[in-house]
CSV table of C-alpha atoms in Angstrom, one decimal:
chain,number,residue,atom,x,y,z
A,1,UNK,CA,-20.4,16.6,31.7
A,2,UNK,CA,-21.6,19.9,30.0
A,3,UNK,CA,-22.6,21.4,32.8
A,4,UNK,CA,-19.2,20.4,34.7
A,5,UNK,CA,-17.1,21.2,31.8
A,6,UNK,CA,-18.8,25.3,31.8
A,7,UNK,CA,-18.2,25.5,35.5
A,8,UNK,CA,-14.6,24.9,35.4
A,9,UNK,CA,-12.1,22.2,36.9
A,10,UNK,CA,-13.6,22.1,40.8
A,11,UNK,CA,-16.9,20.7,39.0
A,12,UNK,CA,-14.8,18.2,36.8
A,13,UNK,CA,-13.8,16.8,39.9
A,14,UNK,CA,-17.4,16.7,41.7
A,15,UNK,CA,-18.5,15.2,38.3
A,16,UNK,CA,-16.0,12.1,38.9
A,17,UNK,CA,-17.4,11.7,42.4
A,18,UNK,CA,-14.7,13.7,44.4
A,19,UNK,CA,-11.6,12.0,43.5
A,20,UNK,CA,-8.7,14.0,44.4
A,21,UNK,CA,-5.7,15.1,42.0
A,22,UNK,CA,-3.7,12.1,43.7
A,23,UNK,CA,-6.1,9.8,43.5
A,24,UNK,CA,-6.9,10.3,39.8
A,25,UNK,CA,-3.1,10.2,39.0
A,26,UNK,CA,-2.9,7.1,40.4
A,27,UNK,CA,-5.9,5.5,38.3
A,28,UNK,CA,-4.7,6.7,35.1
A,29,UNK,CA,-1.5,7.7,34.9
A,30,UNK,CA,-0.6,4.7,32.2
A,31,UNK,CA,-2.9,6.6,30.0
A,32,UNK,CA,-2.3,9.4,29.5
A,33,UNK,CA,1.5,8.6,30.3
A,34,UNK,CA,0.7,7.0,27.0
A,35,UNK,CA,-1.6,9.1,25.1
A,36,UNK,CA,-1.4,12.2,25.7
A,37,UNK,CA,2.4,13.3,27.1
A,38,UNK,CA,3.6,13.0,23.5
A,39,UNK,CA,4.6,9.8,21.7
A,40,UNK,CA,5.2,6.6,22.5
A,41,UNK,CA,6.9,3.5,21.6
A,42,UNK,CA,5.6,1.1,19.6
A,43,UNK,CA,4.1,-1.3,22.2
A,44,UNK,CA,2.9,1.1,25.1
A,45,UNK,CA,-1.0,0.2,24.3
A,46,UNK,CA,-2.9,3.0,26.5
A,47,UNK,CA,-5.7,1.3,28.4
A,48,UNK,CA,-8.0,2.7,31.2
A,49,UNK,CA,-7.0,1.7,35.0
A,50,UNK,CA,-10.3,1.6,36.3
A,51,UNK,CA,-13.2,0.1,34.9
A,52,UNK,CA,-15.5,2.5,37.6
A,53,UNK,CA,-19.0,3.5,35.9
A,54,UNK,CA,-20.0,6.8,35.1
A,55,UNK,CA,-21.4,9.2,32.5
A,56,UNK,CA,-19.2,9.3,28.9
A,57,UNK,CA,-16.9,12.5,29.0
A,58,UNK,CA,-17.6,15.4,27.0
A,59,UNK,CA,-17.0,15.0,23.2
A,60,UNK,CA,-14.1,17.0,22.2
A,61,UNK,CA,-13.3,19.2,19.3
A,62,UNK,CA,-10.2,19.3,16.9
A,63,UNK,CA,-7.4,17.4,17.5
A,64,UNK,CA,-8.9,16.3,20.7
A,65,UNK,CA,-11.7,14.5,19.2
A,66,UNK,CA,-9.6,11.5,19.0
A,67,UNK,CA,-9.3,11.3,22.5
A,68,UNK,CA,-13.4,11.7,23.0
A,69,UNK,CA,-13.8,8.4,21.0
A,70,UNK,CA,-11.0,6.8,23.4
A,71,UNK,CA,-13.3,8.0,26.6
A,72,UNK,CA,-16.3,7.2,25.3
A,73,UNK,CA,-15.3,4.0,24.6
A,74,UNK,CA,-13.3,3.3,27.8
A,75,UNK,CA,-16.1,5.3,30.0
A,76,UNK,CA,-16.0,7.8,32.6
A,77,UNK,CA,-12.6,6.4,34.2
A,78,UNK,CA,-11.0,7.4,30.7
A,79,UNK,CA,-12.5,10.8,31.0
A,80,UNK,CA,-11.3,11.4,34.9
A,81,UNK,CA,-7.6,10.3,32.9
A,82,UNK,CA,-8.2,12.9,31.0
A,83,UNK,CA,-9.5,15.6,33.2
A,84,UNK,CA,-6.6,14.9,35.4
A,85,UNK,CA,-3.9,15.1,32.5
A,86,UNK,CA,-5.3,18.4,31.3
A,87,UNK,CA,-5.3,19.5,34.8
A,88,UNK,CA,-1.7,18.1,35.9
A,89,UNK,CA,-0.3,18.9,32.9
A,90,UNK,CA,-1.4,22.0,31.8
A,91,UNK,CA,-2.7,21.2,28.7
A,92,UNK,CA,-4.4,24.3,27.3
A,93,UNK,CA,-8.3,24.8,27.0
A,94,UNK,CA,-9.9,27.2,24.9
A,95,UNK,CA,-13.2,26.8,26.8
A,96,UNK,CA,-16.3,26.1,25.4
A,97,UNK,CA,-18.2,25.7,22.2
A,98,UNK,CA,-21.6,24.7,22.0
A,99,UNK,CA,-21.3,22.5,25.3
A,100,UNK,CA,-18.1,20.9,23.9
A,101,UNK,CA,-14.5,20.9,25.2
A,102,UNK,CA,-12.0,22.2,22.7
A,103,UNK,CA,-9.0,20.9,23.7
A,104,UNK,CA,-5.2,22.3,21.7
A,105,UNK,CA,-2.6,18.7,22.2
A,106,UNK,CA,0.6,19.7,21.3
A,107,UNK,CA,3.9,17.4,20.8
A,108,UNK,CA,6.4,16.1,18.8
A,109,UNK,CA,5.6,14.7,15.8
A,110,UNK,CA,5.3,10.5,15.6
A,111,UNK,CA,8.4,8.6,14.1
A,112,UNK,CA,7.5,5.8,11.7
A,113,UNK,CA,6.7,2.5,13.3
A,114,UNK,CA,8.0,4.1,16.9
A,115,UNK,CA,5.7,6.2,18.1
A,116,UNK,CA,1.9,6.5,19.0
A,117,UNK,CA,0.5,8.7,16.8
A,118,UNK,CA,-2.7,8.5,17.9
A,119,UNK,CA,-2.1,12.5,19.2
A,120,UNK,CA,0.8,13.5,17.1
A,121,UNK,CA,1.0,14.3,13.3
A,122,UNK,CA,3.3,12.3,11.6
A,123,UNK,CA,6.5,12.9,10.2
A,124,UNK,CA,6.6,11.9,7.1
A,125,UNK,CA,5.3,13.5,4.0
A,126,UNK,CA,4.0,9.5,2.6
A,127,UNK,CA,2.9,8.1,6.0
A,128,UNK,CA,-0.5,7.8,7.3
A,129,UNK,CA,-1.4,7.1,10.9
A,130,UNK,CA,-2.9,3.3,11.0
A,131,UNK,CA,-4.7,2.1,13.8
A,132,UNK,CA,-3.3,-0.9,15.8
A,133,UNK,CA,-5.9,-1.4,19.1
A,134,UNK,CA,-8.1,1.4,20.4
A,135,UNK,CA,-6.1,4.1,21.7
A,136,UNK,CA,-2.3,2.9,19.6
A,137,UNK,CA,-1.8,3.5,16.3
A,138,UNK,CA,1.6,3.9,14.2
A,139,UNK,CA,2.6,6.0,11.2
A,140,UNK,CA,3.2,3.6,8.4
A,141,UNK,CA,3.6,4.0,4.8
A,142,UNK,CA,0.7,1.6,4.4
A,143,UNK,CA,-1.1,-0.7,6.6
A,144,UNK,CA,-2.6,-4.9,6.2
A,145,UNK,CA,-5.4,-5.6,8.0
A,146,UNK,CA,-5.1,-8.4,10.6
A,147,UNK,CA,-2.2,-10.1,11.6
A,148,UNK,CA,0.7,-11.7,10.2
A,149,UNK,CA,1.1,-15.8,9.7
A,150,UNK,CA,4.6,-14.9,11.0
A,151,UNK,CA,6.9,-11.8,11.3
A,152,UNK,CA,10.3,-11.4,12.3
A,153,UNK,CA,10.9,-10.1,16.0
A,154,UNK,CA,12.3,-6.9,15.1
A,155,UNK,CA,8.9,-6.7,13.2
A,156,UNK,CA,5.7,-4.3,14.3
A,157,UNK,CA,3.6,-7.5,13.9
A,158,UNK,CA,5.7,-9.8,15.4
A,159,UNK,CA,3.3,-9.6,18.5
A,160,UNK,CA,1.0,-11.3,16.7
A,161,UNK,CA,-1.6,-9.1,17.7
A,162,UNK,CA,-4.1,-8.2,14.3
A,163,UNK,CA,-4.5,-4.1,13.0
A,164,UNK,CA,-7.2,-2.8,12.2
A,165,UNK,CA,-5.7,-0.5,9.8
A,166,UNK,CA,-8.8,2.4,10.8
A,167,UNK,CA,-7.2,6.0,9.5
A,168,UNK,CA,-6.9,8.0,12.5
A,169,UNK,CA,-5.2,10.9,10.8
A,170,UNK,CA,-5.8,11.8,7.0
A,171,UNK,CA,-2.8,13.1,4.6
A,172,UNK,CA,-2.4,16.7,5.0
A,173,UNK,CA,-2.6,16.6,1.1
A,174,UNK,CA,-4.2,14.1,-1.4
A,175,UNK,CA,-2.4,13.2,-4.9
A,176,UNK,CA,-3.7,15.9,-7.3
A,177,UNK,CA,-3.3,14.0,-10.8
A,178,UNK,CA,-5.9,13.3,-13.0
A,179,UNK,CA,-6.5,9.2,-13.8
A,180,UNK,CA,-5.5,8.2,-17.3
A,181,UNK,CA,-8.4,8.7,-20.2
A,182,UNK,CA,-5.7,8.2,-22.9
A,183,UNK,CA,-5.4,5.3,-25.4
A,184,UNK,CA,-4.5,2.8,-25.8
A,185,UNK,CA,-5.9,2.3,-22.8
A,186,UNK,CA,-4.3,-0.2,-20.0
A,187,UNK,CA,-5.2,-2.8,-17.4
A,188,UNK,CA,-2.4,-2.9,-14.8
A,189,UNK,CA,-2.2,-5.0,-11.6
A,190,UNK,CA,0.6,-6.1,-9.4
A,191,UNK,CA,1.0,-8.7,-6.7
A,192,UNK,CA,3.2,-6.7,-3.7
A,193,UNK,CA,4.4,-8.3,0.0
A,194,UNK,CA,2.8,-6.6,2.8
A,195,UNK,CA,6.3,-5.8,4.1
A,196,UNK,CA,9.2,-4.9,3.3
A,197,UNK,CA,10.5,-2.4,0.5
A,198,UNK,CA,7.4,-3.1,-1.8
A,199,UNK,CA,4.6,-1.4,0.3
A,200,UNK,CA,6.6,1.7,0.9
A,201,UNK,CA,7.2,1.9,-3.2
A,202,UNK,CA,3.3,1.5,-3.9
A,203,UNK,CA,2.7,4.4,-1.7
A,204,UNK,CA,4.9,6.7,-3.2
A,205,UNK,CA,3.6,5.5,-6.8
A,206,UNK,CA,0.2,6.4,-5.5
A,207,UNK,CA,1.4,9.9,-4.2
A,208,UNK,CA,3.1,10.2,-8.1
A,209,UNK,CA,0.6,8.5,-10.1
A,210,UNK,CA,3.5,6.3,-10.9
A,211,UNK,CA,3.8,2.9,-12.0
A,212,UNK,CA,0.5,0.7,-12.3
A,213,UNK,CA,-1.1,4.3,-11.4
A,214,UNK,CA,-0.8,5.9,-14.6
A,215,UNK,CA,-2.6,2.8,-16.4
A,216,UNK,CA,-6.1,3.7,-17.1
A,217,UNK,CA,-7.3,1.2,-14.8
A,218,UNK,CA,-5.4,-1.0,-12.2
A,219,UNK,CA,-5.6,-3.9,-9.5
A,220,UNK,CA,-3.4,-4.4,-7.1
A,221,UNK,CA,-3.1,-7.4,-4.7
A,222,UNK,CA,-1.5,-9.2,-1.3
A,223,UNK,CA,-2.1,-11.9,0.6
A,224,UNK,CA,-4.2,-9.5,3.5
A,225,UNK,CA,-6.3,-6.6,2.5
A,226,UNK,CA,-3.8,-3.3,2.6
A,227,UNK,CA,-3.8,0.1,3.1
A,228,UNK,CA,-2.3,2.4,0.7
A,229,UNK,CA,-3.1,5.6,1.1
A,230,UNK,CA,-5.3,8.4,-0.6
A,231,UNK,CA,-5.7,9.0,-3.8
A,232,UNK,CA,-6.9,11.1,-5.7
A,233,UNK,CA,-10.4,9.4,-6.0
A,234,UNK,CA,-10.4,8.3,-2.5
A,235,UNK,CA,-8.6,5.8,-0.6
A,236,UNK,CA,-6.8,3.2,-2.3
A,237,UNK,CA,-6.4,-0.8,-1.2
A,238,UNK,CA,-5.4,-4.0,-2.6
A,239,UNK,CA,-7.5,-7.0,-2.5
A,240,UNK,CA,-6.6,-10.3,-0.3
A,241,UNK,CA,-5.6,-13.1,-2.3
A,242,UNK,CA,-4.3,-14.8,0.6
A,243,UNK,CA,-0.8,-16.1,1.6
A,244,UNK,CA,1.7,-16.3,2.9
A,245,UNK,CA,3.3,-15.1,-0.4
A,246,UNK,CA,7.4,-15.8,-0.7
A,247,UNK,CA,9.9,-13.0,-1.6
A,248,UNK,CA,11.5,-15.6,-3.8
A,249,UNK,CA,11.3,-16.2,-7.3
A,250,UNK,CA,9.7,-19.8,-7.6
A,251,UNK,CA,6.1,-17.5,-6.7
A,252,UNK,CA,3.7,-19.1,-9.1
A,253,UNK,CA,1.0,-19.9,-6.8
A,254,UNK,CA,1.2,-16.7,-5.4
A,255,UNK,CA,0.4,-15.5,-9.0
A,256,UNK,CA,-2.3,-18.2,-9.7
A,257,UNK,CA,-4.2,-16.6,-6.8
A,258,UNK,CA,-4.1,-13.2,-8.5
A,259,UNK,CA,-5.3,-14.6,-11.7
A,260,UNK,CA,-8.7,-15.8,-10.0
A,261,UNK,CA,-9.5,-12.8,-9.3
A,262,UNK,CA,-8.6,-11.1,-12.0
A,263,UNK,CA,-10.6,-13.3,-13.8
A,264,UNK,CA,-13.9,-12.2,-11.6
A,265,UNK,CA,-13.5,-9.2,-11.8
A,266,UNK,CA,-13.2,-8.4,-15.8
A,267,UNK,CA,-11.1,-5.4,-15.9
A,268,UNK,CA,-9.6,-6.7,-18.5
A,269,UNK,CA,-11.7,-6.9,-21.1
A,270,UNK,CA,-12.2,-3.4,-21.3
A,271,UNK,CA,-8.6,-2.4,-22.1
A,272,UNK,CA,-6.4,-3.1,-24.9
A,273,UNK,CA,-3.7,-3.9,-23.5
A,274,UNK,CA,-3.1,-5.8,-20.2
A,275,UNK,CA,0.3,-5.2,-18.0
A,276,UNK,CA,1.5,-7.1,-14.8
A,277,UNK,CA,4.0,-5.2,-13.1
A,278,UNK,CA,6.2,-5.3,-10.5
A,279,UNK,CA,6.3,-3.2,-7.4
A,280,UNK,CA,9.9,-2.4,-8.5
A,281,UNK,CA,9.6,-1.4,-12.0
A,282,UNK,CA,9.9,2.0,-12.9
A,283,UNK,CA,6.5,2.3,-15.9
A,284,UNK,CA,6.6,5.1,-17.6
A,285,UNK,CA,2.8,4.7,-18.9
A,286,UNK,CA,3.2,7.5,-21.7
A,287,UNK,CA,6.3,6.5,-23.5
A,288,UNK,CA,4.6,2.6,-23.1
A,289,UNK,CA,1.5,4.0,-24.6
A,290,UNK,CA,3.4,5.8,-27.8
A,291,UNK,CA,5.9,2.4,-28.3
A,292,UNK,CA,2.3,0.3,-28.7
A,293,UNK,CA,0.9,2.7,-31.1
A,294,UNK,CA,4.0,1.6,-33.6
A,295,UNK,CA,2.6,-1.8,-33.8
A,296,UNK,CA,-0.1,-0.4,-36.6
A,297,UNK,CA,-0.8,-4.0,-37.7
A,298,UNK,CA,-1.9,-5.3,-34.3
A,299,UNK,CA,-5.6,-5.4,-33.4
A,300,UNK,CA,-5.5,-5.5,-29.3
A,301,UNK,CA,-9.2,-7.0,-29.8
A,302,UNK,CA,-8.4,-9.5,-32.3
A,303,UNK,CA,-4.6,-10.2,-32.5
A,304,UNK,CA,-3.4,-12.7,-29.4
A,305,UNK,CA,0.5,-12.0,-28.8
A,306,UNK,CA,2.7,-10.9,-26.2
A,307,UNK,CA,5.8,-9.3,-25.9
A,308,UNK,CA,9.2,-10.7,-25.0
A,309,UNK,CA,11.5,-8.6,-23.6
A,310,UNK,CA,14.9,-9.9,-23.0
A,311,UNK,CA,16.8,-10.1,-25.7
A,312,UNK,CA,19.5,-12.7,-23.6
A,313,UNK,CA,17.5,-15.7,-23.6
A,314,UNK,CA,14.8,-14.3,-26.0
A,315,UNK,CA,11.7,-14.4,-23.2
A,316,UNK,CA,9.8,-12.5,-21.4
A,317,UNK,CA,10.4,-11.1,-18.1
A,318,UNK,CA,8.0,-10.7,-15.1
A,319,UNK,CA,8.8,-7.1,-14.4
A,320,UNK,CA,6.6,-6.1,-17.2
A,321,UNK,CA,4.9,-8.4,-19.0
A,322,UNK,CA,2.6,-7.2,-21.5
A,323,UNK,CA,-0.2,-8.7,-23.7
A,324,UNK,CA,-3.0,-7.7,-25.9
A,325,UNK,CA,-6.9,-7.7,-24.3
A,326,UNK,CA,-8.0,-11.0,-27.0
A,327,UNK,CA,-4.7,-12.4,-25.1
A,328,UNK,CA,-5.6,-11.9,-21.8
A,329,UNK,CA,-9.4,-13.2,-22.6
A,330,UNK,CA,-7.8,-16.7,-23.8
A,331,UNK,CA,-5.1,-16.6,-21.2
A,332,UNK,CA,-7.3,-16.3,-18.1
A,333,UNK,CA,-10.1,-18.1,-19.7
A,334,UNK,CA,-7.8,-21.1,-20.3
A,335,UNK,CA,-5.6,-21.5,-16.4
A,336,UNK,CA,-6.3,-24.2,-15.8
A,337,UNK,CA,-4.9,-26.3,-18.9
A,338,UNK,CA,-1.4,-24.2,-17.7
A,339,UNK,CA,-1.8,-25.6,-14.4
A,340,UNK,CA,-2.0,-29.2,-15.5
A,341,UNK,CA,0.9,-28.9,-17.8
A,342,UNK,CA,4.4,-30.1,-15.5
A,343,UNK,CA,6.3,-28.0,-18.0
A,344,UNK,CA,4.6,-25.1,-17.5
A,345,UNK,CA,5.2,-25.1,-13.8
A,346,UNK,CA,8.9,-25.9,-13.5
A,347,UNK,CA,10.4,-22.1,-12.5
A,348,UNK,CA,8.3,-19.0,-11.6
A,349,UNK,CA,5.8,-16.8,-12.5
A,350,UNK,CA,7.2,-15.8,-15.9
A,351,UNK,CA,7.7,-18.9,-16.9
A,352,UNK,CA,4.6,-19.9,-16.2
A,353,UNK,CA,3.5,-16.5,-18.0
A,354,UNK,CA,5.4,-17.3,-21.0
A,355,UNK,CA,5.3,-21.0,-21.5
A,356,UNK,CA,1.5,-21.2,-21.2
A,357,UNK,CA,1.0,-18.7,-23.7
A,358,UNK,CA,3.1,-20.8,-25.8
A,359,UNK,CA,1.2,-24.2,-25.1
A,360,UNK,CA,-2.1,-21.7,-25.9
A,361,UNK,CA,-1.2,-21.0,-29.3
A,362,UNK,CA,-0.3,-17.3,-28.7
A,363,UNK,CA,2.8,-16.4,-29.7
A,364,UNK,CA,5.3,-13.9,-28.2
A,365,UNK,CA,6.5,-11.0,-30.8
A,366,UNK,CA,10.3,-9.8,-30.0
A,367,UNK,CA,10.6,-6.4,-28.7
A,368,UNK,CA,13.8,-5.4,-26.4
A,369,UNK,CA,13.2,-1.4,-26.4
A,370,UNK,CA,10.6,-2.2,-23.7
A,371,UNK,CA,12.0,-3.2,-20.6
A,372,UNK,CA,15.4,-2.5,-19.6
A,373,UNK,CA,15.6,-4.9,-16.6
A,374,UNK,CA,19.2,-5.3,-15.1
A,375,UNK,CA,19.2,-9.2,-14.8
A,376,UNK,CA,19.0,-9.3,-18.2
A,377,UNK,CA,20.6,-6.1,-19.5
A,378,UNK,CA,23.5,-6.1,-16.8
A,379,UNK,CA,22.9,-2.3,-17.1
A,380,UNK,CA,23.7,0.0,-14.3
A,381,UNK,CA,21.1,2.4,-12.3
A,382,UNK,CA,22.6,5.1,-13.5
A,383,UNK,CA,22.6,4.2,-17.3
A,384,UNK,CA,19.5,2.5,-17.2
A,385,UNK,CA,17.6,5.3,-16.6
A,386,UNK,CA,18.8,7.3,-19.0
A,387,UNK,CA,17.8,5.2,-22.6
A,388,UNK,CA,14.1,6.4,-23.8
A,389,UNK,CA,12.4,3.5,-22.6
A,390,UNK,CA,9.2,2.8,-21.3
A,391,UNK,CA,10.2,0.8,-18.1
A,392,UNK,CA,13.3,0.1,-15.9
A,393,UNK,CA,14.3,-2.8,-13.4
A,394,UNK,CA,15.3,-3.3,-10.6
A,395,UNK,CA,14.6,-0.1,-8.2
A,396,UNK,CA,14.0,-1.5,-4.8
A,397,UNK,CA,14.2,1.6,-2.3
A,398,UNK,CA,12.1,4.9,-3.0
A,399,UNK,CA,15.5,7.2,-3.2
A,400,UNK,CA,16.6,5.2,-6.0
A,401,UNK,CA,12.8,4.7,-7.5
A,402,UNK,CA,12.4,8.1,-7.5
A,403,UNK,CA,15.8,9.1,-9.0
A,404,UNK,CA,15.3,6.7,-11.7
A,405,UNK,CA,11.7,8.8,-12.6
A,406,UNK,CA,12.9,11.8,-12.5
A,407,UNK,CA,15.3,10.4,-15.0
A,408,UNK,CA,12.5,10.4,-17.2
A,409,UNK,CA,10.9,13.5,-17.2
């Protein structure tokens, strides 16, 4: 291939046994129709015509690489598809480098969820290129690994087919802030779908170092291993709890899944405080941090109380629920008592929350300047945002998330 590749395209075409122009046109024209004439829509997977034997195609450089790890995979057939595109279509060559093909791909960039991006940058600023099947991937803010239980038809997943969720493109840029060293310090984790609004929010809280991000340390879950994105310490996933999780709010078991592994892993008995969030709550970790160090006569390590936060029916709501790390020790150490309980588990998560501290002995202290959460507060958006408060409720797209921090600043 090396020595085809130096003695320009008459060789290429010895190399693939003779085929003419035609004839490799024919045999592959569905992929590089697919990968390499620009983008494509969302189910277009490339695949290699013919399945003839041969030696792998050149490895090539840049850009181009990705293709190489499509022909080598695919085998020589690949490679005459993409001799022949580069020949047919002019795509430029900048010769060669230490026996390698560099190859220059230029297009269009890939749309979210409609185009291949396995050769094209993405649009968006917050998207990352996710593979699908060898050879199709789609820009996405972030990315479950396998497949859906069920999806909607209009859905990328509703094929049923499982992701593999492999990066084929990194972020131009990774998040530059620093994790949190200050005290007192804070676990955070938060249960998110793995569609809809919520994984779009997460990823721009990672790009921020928003939300559960500015807690010193954090877990985030969903019912199939995700995809984030980068940040600043690497990549960033949640951990599979299983599903399928519901959207509505009668999500205790969803919850109850969470808490087992929270449990196993420990986090949060190094912290002093421990926070669930939602995906839609708008933390403001320092002002949270400040409005804790008020409470002088709590001892995080010793004192076991949480905080309610709705000052209409006097309980605490799941959009931030907050409890000390002697709390969260009995709490998680004690489930299963909860779980046996029939009051306990009448409503949802918060009631479950609540109520089983209760039945524990720990008691909730009052505290309304914490949460200003709309279904409680009736406030609008555009107020809300606006009182000195450490968190806000509901923001469910990522103009109005966004708005609503910049509020705070």
């Amino acid at each position: 291939a090396r020595d085809a590749a130096a003695d320009g395209p008459a060789a290429e075409m010895r190399l693939l046994g003779g085929s003419g122009m035609e004839d490799l046109e024919d045999r592959s024209s569905f992929l590089f129709s697919n990968a390499l004439s620009g983008p494509t829509s969302y189910g277009h997977s490339p695949r290699c015509c013919s399945a003839r034997a041969g030696r792998q195609f050149a490895v090539l450089r840049g850009l181009g690489c990705r293709l190489a790890q499509l022909s080598a995979a695919l085998g020589a057939a690949c490679g005459a598809a993409v001799l022949a595109a580069r020949l047919a279509r002019g795509v430029h060559s900048n010769g060669v480098v230490g026996g390698a093909v560099e190859e220059v791909l230029e297009g269009p960039c890939a749309k979210a969820f409609v185009d291949n991006c396995v050769f094209s940058p993405c649009c968006g600023k917050y998207e990352t290129c996710f593979e699908k099947e060898l050879g199709f991937g789609l820009c996405r803010p972030t990315c479950a690994i396998g497949k859906a239980d069920e999806a909607p038809p209009w859905d990328v997943e509703a094929d049923g087919k499982p992701w593999s969720c492999k990066v084929l493109q990194e972020d131009v840029e990774a998040p530059t802030w620093t994790p949190s060293g200050d005290t007192p310090t804070l676990f955070c984790f938060l249960v998110t779908l793995v569609r809809g609004n919520e994984p779009e929010l997460l990823r721009r809280q990672l790009a921020t170092g928003s939300g559960v991000f500015g807690c010193n340390t954090y877990s985030l879950f969903s019912e199939r291993k995700m995809v984030v994105g980068r940040g600043p310490q690497g990549m960033v996933s949640t951990t599979a709890i299983g599903g399928p999780m519901s959207s509505v709010a009668d999500n205790t078991i969803d919850f109850l899944r969470a808490y087992g592994k929270i449990m196993q892993a420990g986090l949060f008995r190094q912290a002093d405080w421990t926070l669930k969030v939602d995906p839609d709550t708008v933390l403001v970790a320092p002002r949270l941090r400040s409005k804790l160090m008020e409470y002088h006569d709590i001892m995080p390590i010793s004192t076991q109380m949480y905080f309610r936060n709705c000052k209409t029916w006097r309980s605490v709501q799941g959009p931030l629920e907050i409890f000390t790390q002697a709390a969260a020790i009995r709490f998680f150490s004690e489930l299963e008592a909860c779980k046996e309980n029939p009051f306990v588990n009448q409503r949802g998560e918060d009631w479950f929350f609540g109520h089983c501290m209760e039945s524990l002995g720990i008691h909730g202290i009052e505290d309304y300047t914490l949460l200003d959460d709309a279904y409680c507060t009736h406030h609008r958006p555009e107020k809300q945002c606006k009182r000195n408060m450490p968190a806000f409720h509901p923001f469910k797209t990522v103009e109005g998330y966004m708005d609503c921090l910049k509020e705070t600043e």
